[in-house]
Amino acid sequence: MDSEEPIEQLPRGIALAWGVAATPQRGPKREMSVERIVDAAIEIADQEGITAVSMSAVAKRLGYTPMSLYRYVSAKDDLLLLMQEEATGLPPEISAEEPAWRARLEELYEAQTEVYRRKSWLLTMPITGSPITPNSSAWLEASLEALDATSLTEDEKMAASLLVTGAARWRGSILAGYQQQGRAKGLNDAEVSEQESRLFDTVITEDGYPFLRRAIDAGVFTSESDPFVFGFERGLDGLADYIELVGRECAGEATDTHEDTEAVGSAGGASGSAGEASGSERVAAEGSEDIPDGDPTVMADKKYRDAQKAVKQAQKVLAEARKRERQTLREAKERAAKRR
């Protein structure tokens, strides 16, 4: 981003996301900003869904005319892009003790799932290509960094990173769907699963669907096990297997047979699934344990939203500091090489 030429070629929405778009000199009072417009749009999406978001609805919430907003965000598509960027946020920071690649990918998987569960309207937005924005890029960066010490090629590292993103999006969409259904019918997750199982039980016969019938009788739809985590973990098993194989080939130790798959899988990183994303702390009031984290009333709470904004701002500052740290490290190494 050092050259001005490519910046001038960026679409307006992407330029706004990177903070390199020109700020309007004319317009409503100085308290108006792109950030305020995006925050208001996200509030609408959280409460009423993405279809309720329009320039006029956002302007009404802020107390301005729609035309005044266009001075800052020139198109609804740009607004949606900025909403996606803000809602996605930044990936969790690496702990003091750097985890193995597998543990880090598991952590990112859980965190991305939580993003989709909390902001389910993200799942209704069409995918028109790679989102070239800071936060979305940071998630890819985190996965690629986790795989940096492996013997994978750059193409393979990117493919593995997309495995994490795709699996999290799919799991998040299912969890969000169940959550919305439960909220609409006043049911908890277990009751939604039980209702679904009864429906299957009504229409699935042993004659027509013998294998599905067997699964239903085994209680798969009411089981406490998470099939999505299981599938993701097995995907990581295969990735660990492949990383080990490629490592042996690179070291000239490739063999005709690949022995002890289970041992190889655990060698790639820490085994076992990552714990469920904790979500926000719940209020200590009576009955609060029955209120889901994504409840519209909770999400609309001003103090909670302010706390979320403060966390996101701190994450951005920390991410920028990490970037500067890596840059100064490279420069220090270059200076050290020149002195030798």
Coordinates of N, CA and C in Angstrom, one line a residue, residues 12 15-16 18-35 37 68-73:
R12 N -14.3 1.9 -4.3 CA -14.6 2.8 -3.2 C -14.7 2.1 -1.9
A15 N -11.4 0.8 -0.7 CA -10.6 1.9 -0.2 C -11.0 2.4 1.1
L16 N -12.4 2.4 1.4 CA -12.9 2.8 2.7 C -12.5 1.8 3.8
W18 N -9.8 0.0 3.9 CA -8.4 0.1 4.2 C -8.1 1.5 4.7
G19 N -9.0 2.4 4.7 CA -8.8 3.7 5.3 C -8.0 4.6 4.3
V20 N -8.1 4.4 3.0 CA -7.3 5.2 2.1 C -8.2 6.0 1.2
A21 N -9.5 6.0 1.4 CA -10.4 6.8 0.6 C -10.4 8.2 1.1
A22 N -10.7 9.1 0.2 CA -10.7 10.6 0.5 C -11.9 10.8 1.4
T23 N -11.7 11.7 2.4 CA -12.8 12.0 3.3 C -13.6 13.2 2.7
P24 N -14.9 13.2 2.7 CA -15.6 14.3 2.1 C -15.4 15.6 2.9
Q25 N -15.2 16.7 2.2 CA -15.0 18.0 2.8 C -16.3 18.7 3.1
R26 N -17.4 18.3 2.4 CA -18.7 18.9 2.6 C -19.6 17.8 3.1
G27 N -20.7 18.2 3.8 CA -21.6 17.3 4.3 C -22.2 17.7 5.6
P28 N -22.9 16.8 6.3 CA -23.5 17.1 7.6 C -22.4 17.4 8.6
K29 N -22.9 17.7 9.8 CA -22.0 18.0 10.9 C -20.9 17.0 11.1
R30 N -19.8 17.5 11.7 CA -18.6 16.7 11.8 C -18.8 15.3 12.5
E31 N -19.9 15.2 13.3 CA -20.1 14.0 14.0 C -20.4 12.8 13.1
M32 N -20.8 13.1 11.9 CA -21.1 12.0 10.9 C -19.7 11.4 10.4
S33 N -19.7 10.1 10.3 CA -18.5 9.4 9.8 C -18.9 8.1 9.2
V34 N -18.0 7.5 8.4 CA -18.2 6.2 7.9 C -18.5 5.2 9.0
E35 N -17.7 5.3 10.1 CA -17.9 4.4 11.2 C -19.3 4.4 11.8
I37 N -22.0 5.4 10.3 CA -23.0 4.8 9.3 C -22.9 3.3 9.4
S68 N -27.2 12.8 2.5 CA -26.1 13.2 3.3 C -25.2 12.0 3.5
L69 N -25.7 10.7 3.5 CA -24.9 9.5 3.7 C -24.1 9.2 2.5
Y70 N -24.6 9.5 1.3 CA -23.9 9.2 0.1 C -22.6 10.0 0.0
R71 N -22.4 11.0 0.7 CA -21.1 11.8 0.7 C -20.0 10.9 1.3
Y72 N -20.4 10.0 2.2 CA -19.5 9.1 2.9 C -19.4 7.7 2.3
V73 N -20.6 7.1 2.1 CA -20.6 5.8 1.5 C -21.5 6.0 0.2

